[in-house]
Coordinates of C-alpha atoms in Angstrom, one line a residue:
Chain S
M1 CA 18.9 7.3 -60.4
K2 CA 18.8 10.5 -58.1
I3 CA 16.8 13.3 -57.0
E4 CA 17.7 16.8 -57.0
F5 CA 15.6 19.4 -55.2
L6 CA 15.4 22.7 -57.2
G7 CA 12.7 24.6 -55.1
T8 CA 11.7 23.6 -51.6
G9 CA 9.8 26.7 -50.5
A10 CA 6.2 27.3 -50.2
G11 CA 4.0 30.2 -52.0
L12 CA 6.4 32.6 -52.2
P13 CA 10.4 32.5 -53.1
T14 CA 12.8 33.8 -50.4
K15 CA 16.4 33.9 -50.7
Q16 CA 16.7 30.3 -48.9
R17 CA 14.2 28.4 -50.9
N18 CA 12.8 28.6 -54.2
V19 CA 9.4 27.7 -55.0
S20 CA 8.4 24.1 -55.8
S21 CA 10.5 22.0 -58.3
L22 CA 12.4 18.8 -58.0
A23 CA 14.1 16.5 -60.7
L24 CA 14.3 12.7 -60.9
D25 CA 17.4 12.4 -62.6
L26 CA 17.4 9.1 -64.8
T27 CA 20.2 9.9 -66.9
A28 CA 22.1 7.0 -66.1
E29 CA 19.4 4.6 -66.4
I30 CA 17.2 6.0 -69.7
G31 CA 19.1 9.2 -70.6
S32 CA 16.2 11.1 -69.3
V33 CA 15.5 13.8 -66.3
W34 CA 11.7 14.1 -65.1
L35 CA 10.5 17.1 -63.4
F36 CA 7.8 17.5 -60.8
D37 CA 6.3 21.0 -60.7
C38 CA 8.1 24.0 -62.2
G39 CA 7.9 27.1 -60.0
E40 CA 9.3 30.5 -61.2
G41 CA 12.9 30.6 -61.2
T42 CA 13.3 26.6 -62.0
Q43 CA 15.3 27.4 -65.0
H44 CA 17.4 29.8 -63.1
Q45 CA 17.9 27.0 -60.4
I46 CA 18.8 24.4 -63.1
L47 CA 21.7 27.0 -64.0
R48 CA 23.2 25.6 -60.8
T49 CA 22.9 22.1 -61.2
T50 CA 24.5 19.7 -64.0
I51 CA 20.8 18.9 -65.5
K52 CA 20.8 19.2 -69.1
P53 CA 17.1 21.0 -70.2
R54 CA 17.0 18.9 -73.3
R55 CA 17.0 15.6 -71.3
I56 CA 13.9 16.9 -69.6
D57 CA 11.3 14.7 -71.4
K58 CA 8.7 14.1 -68.7
I59 CA 7.1 17.1 -66.9
F60 CA 4.8 16.0 -63.9
I61 CA 2.6 19.0 -62.3
T62 CA 0.7 18.1 -59.2
H63 CA -1.6 21.3 -59.2
L64 CA -2.2 24.6 -61.0
H65 CA -1.1 27.0 -58.3
G66 CA 1.5 29.8 -59.4
D67 CA 4.1 28.6 -57.2
H68 CA 4.2 25.2 -58.9
I69 CA 3.8 26.1 -62.4
N70 CA 5.1 29.8 -63.0
G71 CA 8.3 28.5 -64.6
L72 CA 6.9 26.1 -66.9
V73 CA 6.7 28.2 -70.1
G74 CA 9.8 29.7 -69.3
L75 CA 11.4 26.5 -69.0
L76 CA 9.8 25.1 -72.2
S77 CA 11.1 28.2 -74.2
S78 CA 14.6 28.0 -72.9
R79 CA 14.8 24.2 -73.7
S80 CA 13.8 25.2 -77.1
F81 CA 17.1 27.4 -77.4
Q82 CA 19.2 24.9 -75.4
N83 CA 19.1 22.3 -78.3
G84 CA 16.0 20.6 -77.1
E85 CA 14.6 18.9 -79.8
S86 CA 12.5 15.9 -78.6
L87 CA 9.0 15.6 -77.5
V88 CA 8.2 16.7 -73.9
Q89 CA 5.1 14.9 -72.2
I90 CA 3.4 17.3 -69.8
Y91 CA 1.4 15.3 -67.2
G92 CA -1.1 17.4 -65.1
P93 CA -4.8 18.3 -63.9
S94 CA -7.4 19.3 -66.4
G95 CA -6.4 23.1 -67.4
I96 CA -2.7 22.5 -67.8
K97 CA -2.9 22.2 -71.7
T98 CA -4.8 25.5 -71.9
Y99 CA -2.2 27.1 -69.3
V100 CA 0.6 26.3 -71.4
N101 CA -1.1 27.1 -74.9
C102 CA -2.4 30.5 -73.7
H103 CA 0.9 31.5 -72.7
L104 CA 2.8 30.4 -75.6
S105 CA 0.2 31.9 -78.3
L106 CA 0.0 35.3 -76.6
T107 CA 3.5 35.5 -76.2
G108 CA 4.3 34.4 -79.6
T109 CA 6.8 31.6 -78.4
K110 CA 7.3 28.9 -81.1
L111 CA 9.0 26.0 -79.7
A112 CA 11.5 23.6 -81.8
Y113 CA 9.8 20.4 -80.2
P114 CA 6.3 19.0 -79.8
I115 CA 4.2 18.8 -76.6
Q116 CA 1.8 16.1 -75.4
F117 CA -0.3 16.9 -72.9
I118 CA -1.7 14.1 -70.4
E119 CA -4.6 15.3 -68.2
V120 CA -4.5 13.1 -65.5
E121 CA -7.4 12.2 -62.9
D122 CA -7.4 9.9 -59.8
Q123 CA -6.1 6.4 -60.5
S124 CA -4.7 7.1 -63.9
Y125 CA -2.0 4.9 -64.9
Y126 CA 0.5 4.9 -67.3
E127 CA 3.5 2.6 -68.5
T128 CA 6.8 3.0 -70.2
K129 CA 9.3 0.3 -70.8
H130 CA 11.2 0.9 -67.6
F131 CA 8.5 2.6 -65.3
T132 CA 5.0 2.6 -64.5
I133 CA 3.2 5.9 -62.9
T134 CA 0.0 5.8 -60.9
V135 CA -1.8 8.9 -60.0
K136 CA -3.8 9.7 -56.9
E137 CA -6.2 12.9 -56.3
L138 CA -5.4 14.5 -52.9
E139 CA -7.1 17.2 -51.1
H140 CA -6.0 20.8 -51.7
G141 CA -9.2 22.9 -52.4
L142 CA -8.4 22.6 -56.0
A143 CA -7.4 19.5 -57.9
S144 CA -3.9 18.1 -56.7
F145 CA -2.3 14.8 -57.6
G146 CA 0.4 12.5 -56.2
Y147 CA 2.5 10.7 -58.4
R148 CA 3.9 7.3 -57.8
I149 CA 6.8 6.3 -60.0
S150 CA 7.6 2.5 -59.8
E151 CA 10.7 1.2 -61.6
K152 CA 9.9 -2.4 -62.9
A153 CA 12.0 -5.1 -61.4
K154 CA 15.5 -5.9 -63.3
P155 CA 16.1 -9.4 -64.2
G156 CA 18.5 -11.2 -61.9
Q157 CA 22.1 -11.8 -62.4
L158 CA 23.1 -14.9 -64.7
Q159 CA 24.3 -17.6 -62.0
V160 CA 28.0 -18.3 -63.7
D161 CA 28.6 -21.0 -61.2
K162 CA 25.5 -23.2 -62.3
L163 CA 26.4 -22.5 -65.9
L164 CA 30.1 -23.8 -65.5
A165 CA 29.0 -26.7 -63.5
Q166 CA 27.0 -27.6 -66.7
G167 CA 30.2 -27.2 -68.5
I168 CA 29.2 -24.2 -70.3
K169 CA 32.0 -21.7 -70.6
P170 CA 31.7 -17.8 -71.0
G171 CA 31.1 -16.2 -74.2
P172 CA 28.4 -14.7 -76.4
I173 CA 26.1 -17.9 -75.4
Y174 CA 25.8 -16.2 -71.9
Q175 CA 24.4 -13.2 -73.6
Q176 CA 21.7 -15.3 -75.4
I177 CA 20.9 -17.4 -72.5
K178 CA 20.1 -14.0 -70.4
E179 CA 18.1 -12.5 -73.1
N180 CA 15.8 -15.4 -73.9
E181 CA 13.5 -17.5 -72.1
Q182 CA 14.9 -20.7 -73.5
T183 CA 18.1 -21.5 -75.5
Q184 CA 19.3 -24.3 -77.4
L185 CA 23.0 -24.9 -76.9
P186 CA 25.0 -26.3 -79.9
D187 CA 25.1 -29.9 -78.3
G188 CA 21.1 -29.9 -78.6
R189 CA 20.5 -29.3 -74.7
L190 CA 17.7 -26.8 -74.1
L191 CA 18.2 -24.5 -71.5
T192 CA 15.6 -22.5 -69.4
R193 CA 16.7 -18.8 -68.3
A194 CA 14.6 -19.3 -65.2
D195 CA 17.1 -21.9 -64.0
F196 CA 20.3 -19.8 -64.1
L197 CA 19.0 -16.6 -63.1
G198 CA 19.3 -15.2 -59.6
A199 CA 16.3 -13.3 -58.0
A200 CA 15.0 -10.4 -60.0
K201 CA 16.2 -7.2 -58.3
P202 CA 12.9 -4.8 -57.5
G203 CA 12.9 -1.4 -58.9
K204 CA 12.5 1.5 -56.7
E205 CA 9.3 3.1 -55.9
I206 CA 9.2 6.8 -55.5
C207 CA 6.2 9.0 -54.3
V208 CA 6.0 12.6 -54.9
L209 CA 3.1 14.1 -53.7
G210 CA 1.3 17.5 -54.3
D211 CA -0.2 20.0 -51.8
T212 CA -2.7 18.4 -49.6
R213 CA -4.2 18.3 -46.2
H214 CA -4.9 15.1 -44.4
P215 CA -2.2 12.9 -45.6
H216 CA -3.2 9.9 -43.7
K217 CA -5.8 9.3 -46.3
F218 CA -2.9 8.3 -48.6
A219 CA -1.1 5.6 -46.8
G220 CA -2.4 3.0 -49.6
F221 CA -1.0 4.8 -52.2
V222 CA 2.3 5.4 -50.8
S223 CA 2.6 2.1 -49.1
D224 CA 6.0 0.4 -48.9
C225 CA 7.6 2.9 -51.3
D226 CA 11.5 3.6 -51.1
L227 CA 11.1 7.2 -50.9
L228 CA 8.1 9.6 -50.0
I229 CA 8.5 13.2 -50.9
H230 CA 5.8 15.1 -49.2
E231 CA 5.0 18.5 -48.6
A232 CA 5.0 19.9 -44.8
T233 CA 4.3 23.3 -45.1
F234 CA 3.7 23.8 -41.3
S235 CA 4.5 22.6 -38.0
H236 CA 1.9 20.6 -36.0
L237 CA 2.1 23.6 -33.6
D238 CA 0.1 25.2 -36.5
V239 CA -2.1 22.4 -37.4
A240 CA -5.4 24.3 -37.6
H241 CA -3.8 26.8 -40.1
A242 CA -2.4 24.0 -42.1
H243 CA -5.9 22.2 -42.2
Q244 CA -7.6 25.8 -43.2
F245 CA -5.2 26.2 -45.9
Y246 CA -5.1 22.6 -47.2
H247 CA -1.8 21.7 -46.1
S248 CA 0.0 19.1 -44.2
T249 CA 2.1 19.4 -40.7
A250 CA 5.5 17.7 -40.3
T251 CA 3.7 15.6 -37.5
E252 CA 0.9 14.4 -40.0
V253 CA 3.5 13.3 -42.6
A254 CA 5.7 11.5 -40.4
L255 CA 2.7 9.6 -39.2
L256 CA 1.8 8.7 -42.8
A257 CA 5.5 7.6 -43.5
K258 CA 5.4 5.2 -40.4
Q259 CA 1.5 3.8 -41.0
A260 CA 2.7 3.1 -44.7
N261 CA 5.9 1.5 -44.1
V262 CA 8.0 3.8 -46.3
K263 CA 11.9 3.4 -46.3
Q264 CA 12.9 7.2 -46.3
L265 CA 10.7 10.4 -46.0
I266 CA 11.8 13.9 -47.5
L267 CA 9.9 16.8 -46.4
T268 CA 9.7 19.9 -48.7
H269 CA 7.3 23.0 -49.5
I270 CA 8.3 24.6 -46.1
S271 CA 6.8 27.9 -45.1
A272 CA 9.1 30.9 -44.9
R273 CA 8.0 31.4 -41.4
Y274 CA 10.5 28.6 -40.4
Q275 CA 14.1 29.7 -40.7
G276 CA 17.4 28.5 -39.0
D277 CA 16.8 26.4 -35.9
Q278 CA 12.9 26.5 -36.7
I279 CA 13.9 24.0 -39.5
N280 CA 15.6 21.7 -36.7
K281 CA 12.8 21.7 -34.9
L282 CA 10.5 20.9 -37.7
A283 CA 13.2 17.9 -38.5
D284 CA 12.9 17.1 -34.5
E285 CA 9.1 17.0 -34.8
A286 CA 9.2 14.4 -37.7
Q287 CA 12.2 12.1 -36.9
A288 CA 10.4 11.5 -33.2
I289 CA 7.7 9.6 -35.2
F290 CA 9.7 8.8 -38.2
A291 CA 13.4 8.4 -37.8
N292 CA 14.4 8.2 -41.4
T293 CA 13.5 11.8 -42.3
L294 CA 15.1 14.9 -43.9
I295 CA 14.2 18.5 -44.6
A296 CA 14.9 19.1 -48.1
E297 CA 16.8 22.4 -48.9
D298 CA 17.5 23.8 -52.5
L299 CA 19.8 22.0 -54.4
L300 CA 19.9 19.0 -52.3
Q301 CA 20.6 15.8 -54.1
V302 CA 19.7 12.2 -52.9
D303 CA 21.3 9.3 -54.9
L304 CA 19.0 6.4 -55.0
T305 CA 21.3 4.0 -56.9
N306 CA 22.4 1.8 -53.9
H307 CA 19.7 3.1 -51.5
Chain B
M1 CA 14.6 59.2 -58.2
K2 CA 16.6 56.3 -59.2
I3 CA 16.8 53.6 -61.8
E4 CA 17.7 49.9 -60.7
F5 CA 18.3 47.3 -63.2
L6 CA 16.7 43.8 -62.2
G7 CA 17.6 42.0 -65.5
T8 CA 19.9 42.8 -68.0
G9 CA 20.2 39.8 -70.4
A10 CA 18.4 39.0 -73.6
G11 CA 16.1 36.1 -74.2
L12 CA 17.6 33.3 -71.7
P13 CA 18.5 34.1 -68.2
T14 CA 22.1 33.3 -67.4
K15 CA 24.2 33.4 -64.0
Q16 CA 25.2 36.7 -64.7
R17 CA 22.0 38.4 -66.2
N18 CA 18.5 37.8 -65.8
V19 CA 15.9 38.5 -68.2
S20 CA 14.5 42.0 -68.5
S21 CA 13.2 44.1 -65.9
L22 CA 14.2 47.6 -64.3
A23 CA 12.6 49.8 -61.5
L24 CA 12.1 53.3 -61.5
D25 CA 12.4 54.0 -57.8
L26 CA 10.3 57.0 -57.1
T27 CA 10.0 56.5 -53.6
A28 CA 11.7 59.7 -52.4
E29 CA 9.4 61.6 -54.9
I30 CA 6.1 60.2 -54.7
G31 CA 6.1 56.9 -52.6
S32 CA 6.1 54.6 -55.9
V33 CA 8.2 52.2 -57.8
W34 CA 7.4 52.0 -61.4
L35 CA 8.6 48.7 -63.2
F36 CA 9.3 48.1 -66.9
D37 CA 9.3 44.9 -68.1
C38 CA 8.9 41.9 -65.7
G39 CA 10.7 38.8 -67.1
E40 CA 10.9 35.5 -65.1
G41 CA 12.7 35.9 -61.4
T42 CA 12.0 39.7 -61.3
Q43 CA 10.5 38.9 -57.8
H44 CA 13.7 37.2 -57.2
Q45 CA 15.8 39.8 -58.1
I46 CA 13.7 42.4 -55.9
L47 CA 14.6 39.9 -52.9
R48 CA 18.2 41.3 -53.6
T49 CA 17.4 45.1 -53.4
T50 CA 15.6 47.4 -51.1
I51 CA 12.4 47.6 -53.1
K52 CA 9.2 47.1 -51.4
P53 CA 6.7 45.4 -54.0
R54 CA 3.6 47.0 -52.2
R55 CA 5.3 50.2 -53.7
I56 CA 5.1 49.3 -57.2
D57 CA 1.8 50.6 -58.4
K58 CA 2.7 51.0 -62.2
I59 CA 4.2 48.3 -64.4
F60 CA 5.0 49.2 -68.0
I61 CA 5.5 46.2 -70.4
T62 CA 7.1 46.9 -73.6
H63 CA 6.2 43.8 -75.6
L64 CA 4.6 40.4 -74.8
H65 CA 7.8 38.1 -75.4
G66 CA 8.3 35.7 -72.5
D67 CA 11.6 36.9 -71.5
H68 CA 10.0 40.4 -70.8
I69 CA 6.7 39.2 -69.0
N70 CA 7.1 35.6 -67.6
G71 CA 7.6 36.9 -64.0
L72 CA 4.6 39.5 -64.0
V73 CA 1.9 37.1 -62.7
G74 CA 4.2 35.6 -59.9
L75 CA 5.3 39.3 -59.0
L76 CA 1.7 40.2 -58.8
S77 CA 0.7 37.2 -56.8
S78 CA 3.4 37.9 -54.2
R79 CA 2.7 41.4 -53.7
S80 CA -0.7 40.3 -52.5
F81 CA 1.1 38.2 -49.6
Q82 CA 3.4 41.3 -49.0
N83 CA 0.6 43.8 -47.9
G84 CA 0.2 45.0 -51.2
E85 CA -3.3 46.3 -51.5
S86 CA -3.4 49.4 -53.6
L87 CA -4.1 49.7 -57.2
V88 CA -1.5 48.5 -59.8
Q89 CA -1.8 50.0 -63.1
I90 CA -0.4 47.8 -66.0
Y91 CA 0.5 49.5 -69.2
G92 CA 1.1 47.2 -72.2
P93 CA 0.1 46.3 -75.7
S94 CA -3.2 44.5 -76.4
G95 CA -3.0 41.1 -75.2
I96 CA -1.7 42.0 -71.7
K97 CA -4.8 41.7 -70.1
T98 CA -6.0 38.4 -71.6
Y99 CA -2.4 37.2 -70.7
V100 CA -2.6 38.3 -67.0
N101 CA -6.2 37.1 -66.4
C102 CA -5.8 33.8 -68.2
H103 CA -3.0 33.2 -65.8
L104 CA -4.7 34.2 -62.6
S105 CA -8.1 32.4 -63.5
L106 CA -6.5 29.1 -64.5
T107 CA -4.2 29.0 -61.3
G108 CA -7.0 29.9 -59.0
T109 CA -5.0 33.3 -58.0
K110 CA -7.0 35.8 -56.0
L111 CA -5.3 39.1 -55.5
A112 CA -5.8 41.4 -52.6
Y113 CA -5.8 44.5 -54.9
P114 CA -7.3 45.8 -58.0
I115 CA -5.5 45.7 -61.4
Q116 CA -6.5 48.3 -64.1
F117 CA -5.0 47.6 -67.7
I118 CA -4.1 50.2 -70.0
E119 CA -3.5 48.9 -73.3
V120 CA -1.4 51.1 -75.3
E121 CA -0.6 52.3 -78.8
D122 CA 1.6 54.3 -80.6
Q123 CA 1.5 57.8 -79.4
S124 CA -0.6 57.1 -76.3
Y125 CA -0.4 59.8 -73.8
Y126 CA -1.1 59.9 -69.9
E127 CA -0.8 62.4 -67.4
T128 CA -0.5 62.0 -63.6
K129 CA 0.0 64.9 -61.0
H130 CA 3.9 65.0 -61.5
F131 CA 4.5 62.9 -64.7
T132 CA 3.5 62.5 -68.1
I133 CA 3.8 59.4 -70.0
T134 CA 4.4 59.3 -73.9
V135 CA 4.3 55.9 -75.9
K136 CA 5.9 55.2 -79.3
E137 CA 5.5 51.9 -81.1
L138 CA 8.8 50.4 -82.3
E139 CA 9.8 47.9 -84.6
H140 CA 10.2 44.3 -83.3
G141 CA 8.2 41.9 -85.5
L142 CA 5.4 42.0 -82.7
A143 CA 4.1 45.1 -81.2
S144 CA 6.7 46.6 -78.9
F145 CA 6.8 50.1 -77.4
G146 CA 8.9 52.7 -75.7
Y147 CA 7.8 55.0 -73.0
R148 CA 9.1 58.4 -72.3
I149 CA 8.5 59.5 -68.5
S150 CA 8.7 63.3 -68.1
E151 CA 8.6 64.7 -64.8
K152 CA 6.8 68.0 -64.6
A153 CA 8.7 71.0 -64.0
K154 CA 9.1 71.8 -60.3
P155 CA 8.4 75.5 -59.5
G156 CA 11.3 77.9 -58.8
Q157 CA 12.8 78.7 -55.3
L158 CA 11.3 81.7 -53.3
Q159 CA 13.7 84.6 -53.8
V160 CA 13.9 85.4 -50.2
D161 CA 16.2 88.7 -51.0
K162 CA 13.6 90.5 -53.2
L163 CA 11.1 89.7 -50.2
L164 CA 13.4 91.1 -47.6
A165 CA 13.9 94.2 -49.8
Q166 CA 9.9 94.6 -49.7
G167 CA 10.5 94.8 -45.9
I168 CA 8.6 91.1 -45.9
K169 CA 10.2 89.1 -43.0
P170 CA 10.1 85.2 -43.0
G171 CA 7.2 83.4 -41.6
P172 CA 3.8 81.6 -42.4
I173 CA 3.5 84.3 -45.0
Y174 CA 6.4 82.8 -47.0
Q175 CA 4.8 79.6 -47.7
Q176 CA 1.5 81.3 -48.4
I177 CA 3.2 83.5 -51.3
K178 CA 4.8 80.1 -52.5
E179 CA 1.6 78.4 -52.9
N180 CA -0.8 80.9 -54.3
E181 CA -0.6 83.0 -57.3
Q182 CA -1.3 86.1 -55.7
T183 CA -1.0 86.7 -51.7
Q184 CA -2.8 89.8 -49.8
L185 CA -0.4 91.2 -47.3
P186 CA -1.9 92.3 -44.0
D187 CA -0.7 96.1 -44.9
G188 CA -3.1 95.6 -47.9
R189 CA -0.5 94.9 -50.8
L190 CA -1.1 92.3 -53.4
L191 CA 2.2 90.2 -54.2
T192 CA 2.2 88.1 -57.5
R193 CA 4.0 84.8 -56.9
A194 CA 5.6 84.9 -60.4
D195 CA 7.8 88.2 -59.2
F196 CA 9.4 86.5 -56.3
L197 CA 10.1 82.9 -57.7
G198 CA 13.3 81.8 -59.3
A199 CA 13.4 80.1 -62.7
A200 CA 11.2 76.7 -62.6
K201 CA 13.4 73.6 -62.5
P202 CA 12.9 71.2 -65.2
G203 CA 11.9 67.7 -64.5
K204 CA 14.0 64.6 -65.4
E205 CA 13.1 63.0 -68.7
I206 CA 13.8 59.3 -69.0
C207 CA 13.0 57.0 -71.9
V208 CA 13.1 53.4 -71.9
L209 CA 12.4 51.4 -75.1
G210 CA 11.7 47.8 -75.6
D211 CA 13.2 45.5 -78.0
T212 CA 13.7 47.1 -81.6
R213 CA 15.7 47.2 -84.7
H214 CA 16.4 50.3 -86.7
P215 CA 16.5 52.7 -83.5
H216 CA 17.5 55.8 -85.6
K217 CA 13.9 55.9 -86.5
F218 CA 13.1 56.7 -82.9
A219 CA 15.2 60.1 -82.6
G220 CA 12.2 62.3 -82.2
F221 CA 10.9 60.3 -79.6
V222 CA 14.0 60.2 -77.4
S223 CA 15.2 63.8 -78.3
D224 CA 16.9 65.8 -75.5
C225 CA 16.1 63.3 -72.7
D226 CA 18.2 62.8 -69.4
L227 CA 18.5 59.1 -69.8
L228 CA 18.0 56.8 -72.5
I229 CA 17.6 53.1 -71.6
H230 CA 17.9 50.8 -74.7
E231 CA 18.4 47.3 -75.7
A232 CA 21.9 46.7 -77.5
T233 CA 21.4 42.8 -77.9
F234 CA 24.4 42.7 -80.3
S235 CA 27.5 44.0 -81.1
H236 CA 27.7 45.8 -84.6
L237 CA 29.8 42.8 -86.0
D238 CA 26.6 40.8 -85.8
V239 CA 24.4 43.8 -87.4
A240 CA 23.0 41.5 -90.1
H241 CA 21.9 39.0 -87.2
A242 CA 20.5 42.0 -85.2
H243 CA 18.4 43.1 -88.3
Q244 CA 17.2 39.5 -88.7
F245 CA 15.8 39.4 -85.2
Y246 CA 14.7 42.7 -85.1
H247 CA 17.4 44.0 -82.4
S248 CA 19.6 46.8 -82.1
T249 CA 23.5 46.7 -82.2
A250 CA 25.4 49.2 -79.5
T251 CA 26.8 51.0 -82.6
E252 CA 23.1 52.1 -83.7
V253 CA 22.0 52.9 -80.4
A254 CA 24.9 55.1 -79.6
L255 CA 24.3 57.0 -82.9
L256 CA 20.8 57.4 -82.0
A257 CA 22.1 58.9 -78.8
K258 CA 24.3 61.5 -80.4
Q259 CA 21.8 62.1 -83.1
A260 CA 19.1 62.5 -80.6
N261 CA 21.3 64.7 -78.2
V262 CA 20.5 62.7 -75.0
K263 CA 22.6 63.3 -71.9
Q264 CA 23.1 59.6 -70.9
L265 CA 22.7 56.4 -72.6
I266 CA 22.7 53.0 -70.7
L267 CA 22.3 49.7 -72.8
T268 CA 20.7 46.8 -71.6
H269 CA 19.3 43.3 -72.9
I270 CA 23.1 41.9 -73.7
S271 CA 23.0 38.6 -75.4
A272 CA 24.6 35.7 -73.5
R273 CA 27.3 35.4 -76.5
Y274 CA 29.2 38.5 -74.8
Q275 CA 30.9 37.8 -71.7
G276 CA 34.0 39.0 -69.6
D277 CA 36.1 41.3 -72.1
Q278 CA 33.4 41.2 -74.8
I279 CA 31.5 43.1 -72.6
N280 CA 34.2 46.0 -72.5
K281 CA 34.4 45.8 -76.4
L282 CA 30.8 46.3 -76.6
A283 CA 31.2 49.4 -74.3
D284 CA 34.1 50.8 -76.3
E285 CA 32.2 50.3 -79.6
A286 CA 29.1 52.5 -78.2
Q287 CA 31.6 55.1 -76.3
A288 CA 33.5 55.7 -79.6
I289 CA 30.4 57.1 -80.8
F290 CA 28.7 58.3 -77.5
A291 CA 31.2 58.9 -74.8
N292 CA 28.6 58.9 -72.0
T293 CA 27.3 55.4 -72.5
L294 CA 27.3 52.6 -69.7
I295 CA 26.5 48.8 -70.2
A296 CA 24.0 47.9 -67.5
E297 CA 24.5 44.8 -65.3
D298 CA 21.9 43.3 -63.0
L299 CA 21.5 45.6 -59.8
L300 CA 23.3 48.3 -61.1
Q301 CA 22.0 51.5 -59.6
V302 CA 22.0 54.8 -61.3
D303 CA 20.9 57.8 -59.1
L304 CA 19.1 60.8 -61.1
T305 CA 18.6 63.0 -58.4
N306 CA 21.5 65.1 -58.9
H307 CA 22.0 64.1 -62.6

């Protein structure tokens, strides 16, 4: 499980930062890549990574501003030419279906695969075999959402010592014991799995929030997550400007991370007004409050496997 | 007057070639830049040039396929943040207005300037102070157009020798003679401008054609132009494929250039199947028929001022 940042700028692309997109690469876990937002040029950024577009099977759109979605139809279209044949599910605010379909029909684009649109609301909840997805409405002037992706707990390891102590030797029986609640041995004994498993391993919890102001309001939603990815368009020196345009400051988000007891914070969606040393100052501003903070940059990869 | 190629690939962006767009830079002549097509990432390519988005005041869309227009709304939106306040005229096939407006309204984008949509048809004709614009419908499975941009002739130079021979000495009177059909001298003589001007200087003629098959059909439209910019998605080795997908081959376009007596040919919209030495072979294929042929590449500039 890793995160790859494809665009970490705000509003306009610059030479340093493309507009918003990031990939949650679950190739190792379930063979999938999940995308969060898809600003213009996202498919171009993907060319600079090892991500295979055909593996993208869920796309989560936080809100319908152009710098978060103007690359969506191009990506869907190119995926069709790159052997993408499997269903893509697009989660997003009401309007996302009209946006994509209007675009596809006017450009005469036919995709080689089906799309399922899932228009989300505050507190929407979805479940897959390995994950749950919870949605929270934010505060951005138009509908903007955060997504909490929770990996389900993995069963503990089989405690081989205990099995050997009972005279049960390694073999296919171990797999049976692991996979079933109870297993009858050839000698008639009935084993209960729970007695031979170590503690379940909790899954990772990742929160990706769209553009918003007043991030402190979402402490409950992001509480105790392993990784919070949040916009910090501005420094707190520009807090009035941030509020006026429904954005957050690095200070506000660091306070949220601290209050919500998250393990790591990555700030993204950085205004082009901050360059070079000002980025270090933005990091200092947040780290003074919440030490485990990073400022994202384009193509930054964060491996969460052994996080 | 110069041409700058912003995207010279076909269908999908690659690391070498972005999808279609080119700029006709008229900054020196009339302070404007005119754009032809606007594939995804065009605004990113503009960041690598000296083009100022606020100077783009006409955009000509050849057809509504995504690789020719998916960057349009992003560019319009960014222009708004980059001090673009003047009218933009968008010429394109029927549907271009719905496409842009659907996009702007669903993304909640408000521009700081007005847009005028001009939906073109076969043989549409427009005139500005310095140029005429003629439109030709091509053959691409959906409505696709070519644009012929004709600079109006510039008046000839004042023939100073003739004026001196008449005893008229240099001074503000020269400007008057140049600007008016007739000028009365202080001594009462009436001069007719035509008698003192050299030959008018013909303007440049540039043809930019959208995707099409059977380019020979458009020889009349492009005849005798200074520069023909035409797609050559495929080599003639793939001619059946080209016809099937409504595209042209390098050979076909070189034959058109020869037949139509154009001065220079630039081929663009090159399929990603041709890389490295295959590009040289594509050039050889065309140059064997029409010597003054170039294969465009991204960010290629062609100065037409002293062409």
